[in-house]
XYZ file of N, CA, C and O in Angstrom:
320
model
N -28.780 -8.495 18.014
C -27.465 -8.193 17.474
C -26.415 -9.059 18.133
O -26.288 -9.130 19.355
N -25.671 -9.712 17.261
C -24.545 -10.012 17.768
C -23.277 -9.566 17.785
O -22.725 -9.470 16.689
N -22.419 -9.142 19.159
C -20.839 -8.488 18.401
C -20.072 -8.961 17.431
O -20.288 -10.114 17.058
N -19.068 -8.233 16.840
C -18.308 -8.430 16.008
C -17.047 -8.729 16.215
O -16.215 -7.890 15.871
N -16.665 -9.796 16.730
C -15.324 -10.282 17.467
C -14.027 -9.993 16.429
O -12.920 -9.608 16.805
N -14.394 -10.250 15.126
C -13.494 -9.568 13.996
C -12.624 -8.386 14.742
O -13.041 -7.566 15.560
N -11.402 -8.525 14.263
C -10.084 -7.471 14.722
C -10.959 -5.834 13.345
O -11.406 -6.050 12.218
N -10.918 -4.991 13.777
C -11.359 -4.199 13.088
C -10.411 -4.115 11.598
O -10.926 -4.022 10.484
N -8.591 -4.185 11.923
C -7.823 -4.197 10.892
C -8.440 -5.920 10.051
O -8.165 -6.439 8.969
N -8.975 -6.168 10.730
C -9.430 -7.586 9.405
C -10.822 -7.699 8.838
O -11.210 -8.794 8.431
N -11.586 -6.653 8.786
C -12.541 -6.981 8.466
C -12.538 -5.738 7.354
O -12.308 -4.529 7.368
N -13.098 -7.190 5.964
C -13.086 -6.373 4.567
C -13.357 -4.926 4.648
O -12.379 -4.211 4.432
N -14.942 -4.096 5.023
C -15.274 -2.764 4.358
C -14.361 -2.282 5.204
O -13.470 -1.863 4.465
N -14.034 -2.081 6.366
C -13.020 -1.219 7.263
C -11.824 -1.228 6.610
O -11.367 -0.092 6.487
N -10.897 -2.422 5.972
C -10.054 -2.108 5.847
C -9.947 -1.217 4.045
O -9.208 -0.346 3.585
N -10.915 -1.887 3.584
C -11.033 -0.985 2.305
C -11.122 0.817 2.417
O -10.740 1.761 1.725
N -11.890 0.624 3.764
C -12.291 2.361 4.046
C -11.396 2.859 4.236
O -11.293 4.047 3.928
N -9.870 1.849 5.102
C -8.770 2.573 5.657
C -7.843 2.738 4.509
O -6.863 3.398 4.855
N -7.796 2.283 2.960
C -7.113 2.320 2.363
C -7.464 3.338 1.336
O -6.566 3.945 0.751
N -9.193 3.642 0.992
C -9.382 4.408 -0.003
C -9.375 6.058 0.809
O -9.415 7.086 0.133
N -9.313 6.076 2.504
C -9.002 7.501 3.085
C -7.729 7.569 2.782
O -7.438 8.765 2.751
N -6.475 6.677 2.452
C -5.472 6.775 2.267
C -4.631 7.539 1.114
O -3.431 7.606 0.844
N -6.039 8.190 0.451
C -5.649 8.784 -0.628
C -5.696 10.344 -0.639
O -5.232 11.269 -1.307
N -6.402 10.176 0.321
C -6.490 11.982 0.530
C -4.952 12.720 0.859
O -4.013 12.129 1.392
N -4.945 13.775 0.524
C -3.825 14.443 0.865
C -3.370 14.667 1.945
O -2.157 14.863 2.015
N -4.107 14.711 3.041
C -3.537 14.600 4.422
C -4.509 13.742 5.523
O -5.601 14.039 6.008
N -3.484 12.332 5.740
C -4.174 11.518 6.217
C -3.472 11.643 7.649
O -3.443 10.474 8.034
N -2.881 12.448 8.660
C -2.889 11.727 9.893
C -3.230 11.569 10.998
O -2.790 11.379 12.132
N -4.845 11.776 10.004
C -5.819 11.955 11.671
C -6.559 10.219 11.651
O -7.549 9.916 12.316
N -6.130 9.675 11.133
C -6.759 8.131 10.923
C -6.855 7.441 12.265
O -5.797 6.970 12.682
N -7.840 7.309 12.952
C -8.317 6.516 13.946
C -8.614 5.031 13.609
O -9.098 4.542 12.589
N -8.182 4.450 14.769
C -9.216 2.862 15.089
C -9.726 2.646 15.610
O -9.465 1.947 16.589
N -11.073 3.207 15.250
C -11.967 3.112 15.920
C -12.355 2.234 17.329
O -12.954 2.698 18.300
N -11.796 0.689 17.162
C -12.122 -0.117 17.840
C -11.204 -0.357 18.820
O -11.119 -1.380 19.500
N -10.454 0.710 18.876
C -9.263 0.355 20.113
C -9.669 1.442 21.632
O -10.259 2.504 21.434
N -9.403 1.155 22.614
C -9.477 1.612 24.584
C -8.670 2.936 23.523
O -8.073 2.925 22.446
N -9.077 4.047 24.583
C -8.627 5.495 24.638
C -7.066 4.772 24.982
O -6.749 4.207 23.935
N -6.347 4.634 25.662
C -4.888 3.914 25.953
C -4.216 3.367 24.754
O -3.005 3.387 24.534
N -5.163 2.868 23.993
C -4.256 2.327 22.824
C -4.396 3.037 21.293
O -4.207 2.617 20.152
N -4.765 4.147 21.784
C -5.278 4.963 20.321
C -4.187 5.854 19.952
O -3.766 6.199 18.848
N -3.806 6.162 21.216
C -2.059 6.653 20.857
C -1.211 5.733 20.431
O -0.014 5.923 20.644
N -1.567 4.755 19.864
C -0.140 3.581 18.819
C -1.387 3.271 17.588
O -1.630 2.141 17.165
N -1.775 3.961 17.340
C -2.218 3.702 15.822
C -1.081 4.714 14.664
O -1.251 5.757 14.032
N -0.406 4.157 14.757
C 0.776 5.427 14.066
C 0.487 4.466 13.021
O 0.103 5.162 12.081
N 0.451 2.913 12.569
C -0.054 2.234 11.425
C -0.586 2.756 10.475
O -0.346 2.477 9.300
N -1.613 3.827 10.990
C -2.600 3.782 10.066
C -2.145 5.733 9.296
O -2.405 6.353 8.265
N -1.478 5.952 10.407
C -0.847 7.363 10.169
C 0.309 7.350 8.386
O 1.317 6.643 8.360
N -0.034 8.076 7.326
C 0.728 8.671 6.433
C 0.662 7.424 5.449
O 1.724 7.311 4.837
N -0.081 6.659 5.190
C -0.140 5.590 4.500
C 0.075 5.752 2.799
O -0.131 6.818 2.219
N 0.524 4.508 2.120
C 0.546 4.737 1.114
C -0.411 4.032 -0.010
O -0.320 2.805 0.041
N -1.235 4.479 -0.933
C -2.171 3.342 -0.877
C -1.892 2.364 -1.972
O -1.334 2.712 -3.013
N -2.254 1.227 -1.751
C -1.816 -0.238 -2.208
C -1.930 -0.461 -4.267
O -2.966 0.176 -4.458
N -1.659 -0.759 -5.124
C -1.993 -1.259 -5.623
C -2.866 -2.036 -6.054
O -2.868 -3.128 -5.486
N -4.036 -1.817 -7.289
C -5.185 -3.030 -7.000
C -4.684 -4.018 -7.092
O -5.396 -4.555 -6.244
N -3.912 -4.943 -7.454
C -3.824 -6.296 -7.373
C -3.556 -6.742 -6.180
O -3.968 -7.857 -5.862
N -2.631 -5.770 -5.063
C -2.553 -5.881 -3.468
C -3.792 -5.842 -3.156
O -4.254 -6.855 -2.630
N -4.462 -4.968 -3.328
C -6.067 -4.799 -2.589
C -7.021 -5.744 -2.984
O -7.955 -6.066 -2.250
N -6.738 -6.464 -4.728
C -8.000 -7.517 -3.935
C -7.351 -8.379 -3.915
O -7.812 -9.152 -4.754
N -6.222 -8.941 -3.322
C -5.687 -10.189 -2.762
C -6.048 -9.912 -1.059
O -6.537 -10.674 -0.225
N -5.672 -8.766 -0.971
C -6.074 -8.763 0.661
C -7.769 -8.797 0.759
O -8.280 -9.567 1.572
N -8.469 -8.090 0.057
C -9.658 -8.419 0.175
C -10.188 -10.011 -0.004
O -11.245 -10.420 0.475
N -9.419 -10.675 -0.643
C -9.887 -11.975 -1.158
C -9.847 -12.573 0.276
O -10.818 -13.256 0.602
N -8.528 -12.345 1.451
C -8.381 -12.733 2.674
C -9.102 -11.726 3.639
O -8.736 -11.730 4.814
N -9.850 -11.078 3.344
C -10.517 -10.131 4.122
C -11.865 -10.961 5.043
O -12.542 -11.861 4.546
N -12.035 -10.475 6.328
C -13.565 -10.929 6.785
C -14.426 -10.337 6.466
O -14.224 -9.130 6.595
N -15.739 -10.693 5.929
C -16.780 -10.442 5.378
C -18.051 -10.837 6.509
O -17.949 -11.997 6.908
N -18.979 -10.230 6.966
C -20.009 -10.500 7.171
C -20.220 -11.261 6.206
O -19.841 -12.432 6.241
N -20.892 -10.722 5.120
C -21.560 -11.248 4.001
C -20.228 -11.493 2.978
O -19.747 -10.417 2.620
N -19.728 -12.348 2.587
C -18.286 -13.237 1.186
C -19.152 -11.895 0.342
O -18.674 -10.815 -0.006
N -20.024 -12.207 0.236
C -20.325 -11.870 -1.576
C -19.938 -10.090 -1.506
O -19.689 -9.561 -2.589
N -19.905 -9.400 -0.505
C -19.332 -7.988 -0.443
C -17.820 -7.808 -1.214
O -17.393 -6.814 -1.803
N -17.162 -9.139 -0.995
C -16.034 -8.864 -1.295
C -16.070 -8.295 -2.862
O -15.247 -7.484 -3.287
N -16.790 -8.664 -3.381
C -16.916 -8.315 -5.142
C -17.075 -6.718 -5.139
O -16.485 -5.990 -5.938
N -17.828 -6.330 -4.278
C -18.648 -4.937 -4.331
C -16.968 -4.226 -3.917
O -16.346 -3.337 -4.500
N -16.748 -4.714 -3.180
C -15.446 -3.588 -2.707
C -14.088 -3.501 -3.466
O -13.138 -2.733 -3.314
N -14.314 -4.618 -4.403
C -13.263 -5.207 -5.465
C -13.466 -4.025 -6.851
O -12.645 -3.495 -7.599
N -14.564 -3.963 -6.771
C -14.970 -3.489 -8.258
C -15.277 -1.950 -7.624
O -15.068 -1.086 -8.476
N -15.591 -1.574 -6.710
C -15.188 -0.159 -5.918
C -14.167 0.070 -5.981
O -13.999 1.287 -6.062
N -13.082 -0.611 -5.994
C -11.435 -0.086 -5.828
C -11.252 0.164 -7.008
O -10.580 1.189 -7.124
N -11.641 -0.461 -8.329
C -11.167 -0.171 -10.171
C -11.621 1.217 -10.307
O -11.495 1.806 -11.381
């Protein structure tokens, strides 16, 4: 295995995950995962969100990191 040096806010399925929890009715328990216990108290970002528009979502997905590019389709056509 190799780590994933990717910022967690940039990598495609995470941020898709953080946008389609964004729909639930009460979002402000939203963690990042990938941040020190110290910095988990300033994820207020991800706290009360509103969720994007598809044409926002797959432009950001289009700039999204992908392990695998070709996911980006799968998460594109998940958001319709």
């Amino acid at each position: 295995l190799k780590e994933n040096r990717t910022a967690y806010t940039l990598r495609g399925w995470c941020m898709s995950e953080i946008e389609w929890s964004s729909l639930r009715g009460v979002n402000a328990q939203h963690q990042q995962i990938d941040k020190a216990d110290s910095e988990k108290q300033k994820s207020d970002d991800l706290n009360g969100r509103v969720p994007m528009t598809p044409e926002n979502f797959r432009q950001q997905m289009e700039q999204a990191k992908f392990t695998h590019r070709s996911d980006a389709d799968a998460v594109i056509y998940l958001q319709e």
